[in-house]
JSON list of C-alpha atoms in Angstrom, two decimals:
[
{"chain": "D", "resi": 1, "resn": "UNK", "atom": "CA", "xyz": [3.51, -13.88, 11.99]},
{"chain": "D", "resi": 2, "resn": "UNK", "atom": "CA", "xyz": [3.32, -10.62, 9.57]},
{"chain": "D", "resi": 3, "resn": "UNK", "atom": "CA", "xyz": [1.40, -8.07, 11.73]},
{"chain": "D", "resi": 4, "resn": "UNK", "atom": "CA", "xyz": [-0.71, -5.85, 9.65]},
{"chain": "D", "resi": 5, "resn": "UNK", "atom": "CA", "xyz": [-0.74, -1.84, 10.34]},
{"chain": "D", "resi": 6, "resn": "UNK", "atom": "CA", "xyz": [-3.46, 0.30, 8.98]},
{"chain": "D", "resi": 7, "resn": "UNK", "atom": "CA", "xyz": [-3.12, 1.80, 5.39]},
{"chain": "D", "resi": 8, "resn": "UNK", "atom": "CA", "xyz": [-3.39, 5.91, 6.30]},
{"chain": "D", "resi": 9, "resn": "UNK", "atom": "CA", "xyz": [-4.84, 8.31, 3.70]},
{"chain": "D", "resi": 10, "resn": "UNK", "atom": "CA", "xyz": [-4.24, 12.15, 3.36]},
{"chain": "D", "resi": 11, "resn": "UNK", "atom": "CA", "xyz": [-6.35, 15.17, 2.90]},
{"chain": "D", "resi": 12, "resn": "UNK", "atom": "CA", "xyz": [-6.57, 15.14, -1.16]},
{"chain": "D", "resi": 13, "resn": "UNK", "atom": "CA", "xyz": [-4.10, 16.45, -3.64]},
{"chain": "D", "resi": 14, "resn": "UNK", "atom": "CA", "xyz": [-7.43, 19.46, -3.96]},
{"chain": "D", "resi": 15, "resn": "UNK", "atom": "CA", "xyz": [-8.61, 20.53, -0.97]},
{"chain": "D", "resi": 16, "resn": "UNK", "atom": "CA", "xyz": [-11.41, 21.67, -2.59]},
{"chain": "D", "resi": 17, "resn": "UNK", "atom": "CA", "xyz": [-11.84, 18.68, -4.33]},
{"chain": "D", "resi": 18, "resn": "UNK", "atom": "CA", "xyz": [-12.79, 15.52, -2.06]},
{"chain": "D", "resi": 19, "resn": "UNK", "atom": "CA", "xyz": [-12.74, 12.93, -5.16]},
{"chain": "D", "resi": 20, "resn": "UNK", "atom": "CA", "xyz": [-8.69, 14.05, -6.23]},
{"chain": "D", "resi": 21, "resn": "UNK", "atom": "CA", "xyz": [-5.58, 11.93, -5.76]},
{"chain": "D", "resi": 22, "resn": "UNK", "atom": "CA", "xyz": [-5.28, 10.80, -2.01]},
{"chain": "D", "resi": 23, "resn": "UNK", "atom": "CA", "xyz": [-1.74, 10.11, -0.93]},
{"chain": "D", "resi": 24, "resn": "UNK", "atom": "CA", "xyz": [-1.39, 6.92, 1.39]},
{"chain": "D", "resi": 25, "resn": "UNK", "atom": "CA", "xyz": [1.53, 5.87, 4.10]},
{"chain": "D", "resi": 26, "resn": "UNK", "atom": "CA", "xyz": [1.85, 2.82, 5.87]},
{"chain": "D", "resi": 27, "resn": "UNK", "atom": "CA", "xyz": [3.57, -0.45, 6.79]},
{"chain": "D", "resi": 28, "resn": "UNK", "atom": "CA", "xyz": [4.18, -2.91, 4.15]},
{"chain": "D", "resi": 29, "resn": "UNK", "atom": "CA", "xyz": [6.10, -5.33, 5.85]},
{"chain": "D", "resi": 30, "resn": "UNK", "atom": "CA", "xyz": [6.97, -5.42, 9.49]},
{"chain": "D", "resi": 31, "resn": "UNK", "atom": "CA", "xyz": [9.00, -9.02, 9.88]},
{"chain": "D", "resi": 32, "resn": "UNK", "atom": "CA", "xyz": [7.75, -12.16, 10.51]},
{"chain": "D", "resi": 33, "resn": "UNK", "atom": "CA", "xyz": [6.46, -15.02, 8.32]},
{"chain": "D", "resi": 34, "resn": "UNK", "atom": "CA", "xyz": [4.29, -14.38, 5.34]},
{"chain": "D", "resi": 35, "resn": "UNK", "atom": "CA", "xyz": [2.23, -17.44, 6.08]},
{"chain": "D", "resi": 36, "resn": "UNK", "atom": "CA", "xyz": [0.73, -17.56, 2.39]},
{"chain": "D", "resi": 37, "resn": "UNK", "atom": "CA", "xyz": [3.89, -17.99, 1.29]},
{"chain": "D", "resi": 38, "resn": "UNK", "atom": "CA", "xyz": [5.66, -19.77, 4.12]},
{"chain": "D", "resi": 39, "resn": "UNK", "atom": "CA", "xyz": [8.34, -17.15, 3.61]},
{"chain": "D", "resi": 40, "resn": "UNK", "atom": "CA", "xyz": [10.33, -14.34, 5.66]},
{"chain": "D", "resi": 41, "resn": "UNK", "atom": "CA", "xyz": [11.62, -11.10, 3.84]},
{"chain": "D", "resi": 42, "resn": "UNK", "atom": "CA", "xyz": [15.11, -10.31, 4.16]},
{"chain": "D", "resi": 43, "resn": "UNK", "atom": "CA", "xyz": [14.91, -6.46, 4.74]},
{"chain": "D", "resi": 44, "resn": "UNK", "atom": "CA", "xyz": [18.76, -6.64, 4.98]},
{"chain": "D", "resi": 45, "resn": "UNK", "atom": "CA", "xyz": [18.93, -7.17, 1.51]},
{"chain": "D", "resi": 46, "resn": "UNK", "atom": "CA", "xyz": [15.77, -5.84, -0.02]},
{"chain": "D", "resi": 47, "resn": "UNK", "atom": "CA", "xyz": [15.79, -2.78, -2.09]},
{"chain": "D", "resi": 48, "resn": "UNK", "atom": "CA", "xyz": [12.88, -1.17, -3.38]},
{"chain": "D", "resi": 49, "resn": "UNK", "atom": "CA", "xyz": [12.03, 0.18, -7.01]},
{"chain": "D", "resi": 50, "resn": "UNK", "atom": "CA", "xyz": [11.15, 3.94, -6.77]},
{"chain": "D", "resi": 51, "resn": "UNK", "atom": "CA", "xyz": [7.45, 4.11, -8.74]},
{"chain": "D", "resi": 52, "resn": "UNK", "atom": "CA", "xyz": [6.06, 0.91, -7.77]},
{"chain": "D", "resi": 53, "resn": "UNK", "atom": "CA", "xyz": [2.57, 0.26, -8.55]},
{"chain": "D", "resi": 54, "resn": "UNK", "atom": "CA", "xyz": [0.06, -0.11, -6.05]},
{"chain": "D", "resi": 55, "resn": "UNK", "atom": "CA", "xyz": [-2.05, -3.25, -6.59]},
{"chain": "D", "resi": 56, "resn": "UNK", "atom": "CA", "xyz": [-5.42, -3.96, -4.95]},
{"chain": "D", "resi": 57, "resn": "UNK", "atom": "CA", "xyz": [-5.89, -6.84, -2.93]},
{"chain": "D", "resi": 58, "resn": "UNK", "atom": "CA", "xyz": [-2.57, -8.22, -4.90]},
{"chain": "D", "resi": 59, "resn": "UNK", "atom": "CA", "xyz": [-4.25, -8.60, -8.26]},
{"chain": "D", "resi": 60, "resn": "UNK", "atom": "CA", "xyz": [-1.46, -7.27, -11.05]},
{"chain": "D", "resi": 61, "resn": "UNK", "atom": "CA", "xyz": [-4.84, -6.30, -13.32]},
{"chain": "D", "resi": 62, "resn": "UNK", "atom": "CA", "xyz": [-5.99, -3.59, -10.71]},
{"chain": "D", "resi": 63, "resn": "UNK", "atom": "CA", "xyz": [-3.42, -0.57, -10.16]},
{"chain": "D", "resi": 64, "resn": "UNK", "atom": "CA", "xyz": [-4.72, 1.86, -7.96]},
{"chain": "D", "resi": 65, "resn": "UNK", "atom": "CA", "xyz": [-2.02, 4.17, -7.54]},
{"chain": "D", "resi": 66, "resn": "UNK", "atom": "CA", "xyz": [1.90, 4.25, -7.63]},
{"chain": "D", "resi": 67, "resn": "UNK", "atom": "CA", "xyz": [4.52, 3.50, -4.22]},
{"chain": "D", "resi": 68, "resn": "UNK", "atom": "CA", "xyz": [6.49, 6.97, -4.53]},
{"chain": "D", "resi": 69, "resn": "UNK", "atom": "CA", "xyz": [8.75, 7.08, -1.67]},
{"chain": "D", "resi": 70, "resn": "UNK", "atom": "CA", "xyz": [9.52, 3.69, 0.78]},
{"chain": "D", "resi": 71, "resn": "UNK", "atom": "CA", "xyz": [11.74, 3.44, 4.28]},
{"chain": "D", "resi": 72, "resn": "UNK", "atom": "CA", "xyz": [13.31, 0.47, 4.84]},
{"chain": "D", "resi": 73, "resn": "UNK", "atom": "CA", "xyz": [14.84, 0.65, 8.75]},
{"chain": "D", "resi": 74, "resn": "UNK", "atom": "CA", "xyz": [15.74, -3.22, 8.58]},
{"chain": "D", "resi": 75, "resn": "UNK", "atom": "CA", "xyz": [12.80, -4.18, 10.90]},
{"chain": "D", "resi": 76, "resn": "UNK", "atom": "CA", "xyz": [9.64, -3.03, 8.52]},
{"chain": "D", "resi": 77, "resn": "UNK", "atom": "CA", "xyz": [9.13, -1.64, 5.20]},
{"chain": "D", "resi": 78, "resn": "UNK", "atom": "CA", "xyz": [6.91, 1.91, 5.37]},
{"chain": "D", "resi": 79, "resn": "UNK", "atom": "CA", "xyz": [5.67, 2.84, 2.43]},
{"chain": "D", "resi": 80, "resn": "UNK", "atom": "CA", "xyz": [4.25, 6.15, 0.51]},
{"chain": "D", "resi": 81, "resn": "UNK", "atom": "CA", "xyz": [2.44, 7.48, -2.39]},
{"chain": "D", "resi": 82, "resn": "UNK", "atom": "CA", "xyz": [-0.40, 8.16, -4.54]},
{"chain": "D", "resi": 83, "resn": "UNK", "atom": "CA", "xyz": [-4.04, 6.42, -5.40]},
{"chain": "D", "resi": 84, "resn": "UNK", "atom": "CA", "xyz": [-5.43, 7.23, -8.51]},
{"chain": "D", "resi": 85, "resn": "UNK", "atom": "CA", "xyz": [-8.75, 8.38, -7.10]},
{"chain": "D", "resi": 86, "resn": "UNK", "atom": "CA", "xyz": [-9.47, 10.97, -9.60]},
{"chain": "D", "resi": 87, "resn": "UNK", "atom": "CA", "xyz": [-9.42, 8.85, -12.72]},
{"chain": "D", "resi": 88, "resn": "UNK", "atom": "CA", "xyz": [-9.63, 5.32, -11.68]},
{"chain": "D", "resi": 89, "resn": "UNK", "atom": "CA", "xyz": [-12.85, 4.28, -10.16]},
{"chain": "D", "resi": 90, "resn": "UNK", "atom": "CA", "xyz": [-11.90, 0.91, -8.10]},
{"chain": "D", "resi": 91, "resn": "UNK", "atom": "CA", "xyz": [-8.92, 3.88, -6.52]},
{"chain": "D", "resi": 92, "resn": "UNK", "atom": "CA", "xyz": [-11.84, 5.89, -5.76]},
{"chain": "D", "resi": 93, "resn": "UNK", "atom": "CA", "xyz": [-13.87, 3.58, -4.35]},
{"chain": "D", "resi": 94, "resn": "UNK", "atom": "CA", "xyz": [-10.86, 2.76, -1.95]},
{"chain": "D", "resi": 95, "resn": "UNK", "atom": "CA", "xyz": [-10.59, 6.57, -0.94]},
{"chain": "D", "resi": 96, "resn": "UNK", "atom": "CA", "xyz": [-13.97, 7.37, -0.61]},
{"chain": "D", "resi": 97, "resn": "UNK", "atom": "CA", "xyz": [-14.52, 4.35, 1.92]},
{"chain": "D", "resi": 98, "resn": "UNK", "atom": "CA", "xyz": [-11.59, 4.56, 3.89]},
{"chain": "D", "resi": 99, "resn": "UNK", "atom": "CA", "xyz": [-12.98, 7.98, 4.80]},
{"chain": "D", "resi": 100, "resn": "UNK", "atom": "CA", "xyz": [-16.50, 6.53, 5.78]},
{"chain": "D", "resi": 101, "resn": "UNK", "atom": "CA", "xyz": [-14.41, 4.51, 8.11]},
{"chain": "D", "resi": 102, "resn": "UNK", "atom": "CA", "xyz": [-13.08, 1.20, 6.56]},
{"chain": "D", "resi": 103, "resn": "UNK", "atom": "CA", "xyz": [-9.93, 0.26, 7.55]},
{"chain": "D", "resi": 104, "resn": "UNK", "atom": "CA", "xyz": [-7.89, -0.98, 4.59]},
{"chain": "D", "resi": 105, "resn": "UNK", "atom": "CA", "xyz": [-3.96, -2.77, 5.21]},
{"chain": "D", "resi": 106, "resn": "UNK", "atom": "CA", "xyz": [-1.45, -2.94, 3.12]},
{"chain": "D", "resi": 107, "resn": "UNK", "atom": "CA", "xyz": [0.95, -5.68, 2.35]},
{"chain": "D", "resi": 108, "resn": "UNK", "atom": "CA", "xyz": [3.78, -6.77, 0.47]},
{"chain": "D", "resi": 109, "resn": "UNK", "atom": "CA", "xyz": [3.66, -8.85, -2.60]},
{"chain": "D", "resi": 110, "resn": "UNK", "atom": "CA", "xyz": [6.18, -11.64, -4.29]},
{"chain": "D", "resi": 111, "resn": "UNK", "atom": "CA", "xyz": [6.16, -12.70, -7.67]},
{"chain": "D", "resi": 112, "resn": "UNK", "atom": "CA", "xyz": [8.33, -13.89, -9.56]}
]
């Protein structure tokens, strides 16, 4: 079974500025079965598109932010970018609670 790890936010691209661009890192994939799609990811043999976009809760309609850097060590994918928090409000409202305390994961996709 896929084993979630927490989605981690930086300080903002502002310091000044609490509402600007957060970056994100975390663990995308880290082995196991993907049980909604009774399917296991061949790290192996994945590569990964620089300047992916980051989707919310998987819908295609909501892009948050953009996947600027992943790590794939054959065991887990780690991933790394940007959410648009300072000029996409569903982005913001991901950044601003994350740092009242809820814990967001973050998960591969497939689609074909």
């Amino acid at each position: 079974m896929q084993r979630h790890i927490a989605l981690h936010f930086e300080a903002p691209a502002t310091a000044g500025d609490k509402d600007a661009g957060a970056k994100f890192a975390g663990v995308g994939y880290s082995g196991g079965l993907i049980p909604s799609w009774n399917a296991v990811i061949d790290l192996a043999s994945t590569r990964v598109e620089q300047s992916m976009p980051v989707l919310l809760a998987h819908n295609k309609g909501a892009v948050i932010g953009v996947v600027e850097s992943a790590d794939n060590d054959g065991a887990r994918l780690a991933l790394a970018g940007a959410i648009h928090s300072d000029i996409d409000a569903a982005a913001c409202d991901v950044v601003r609670k994350s740092r009242r305390g809820t814990r967001y994961q973050m998960s591969v996709g497939l689609y074909n």
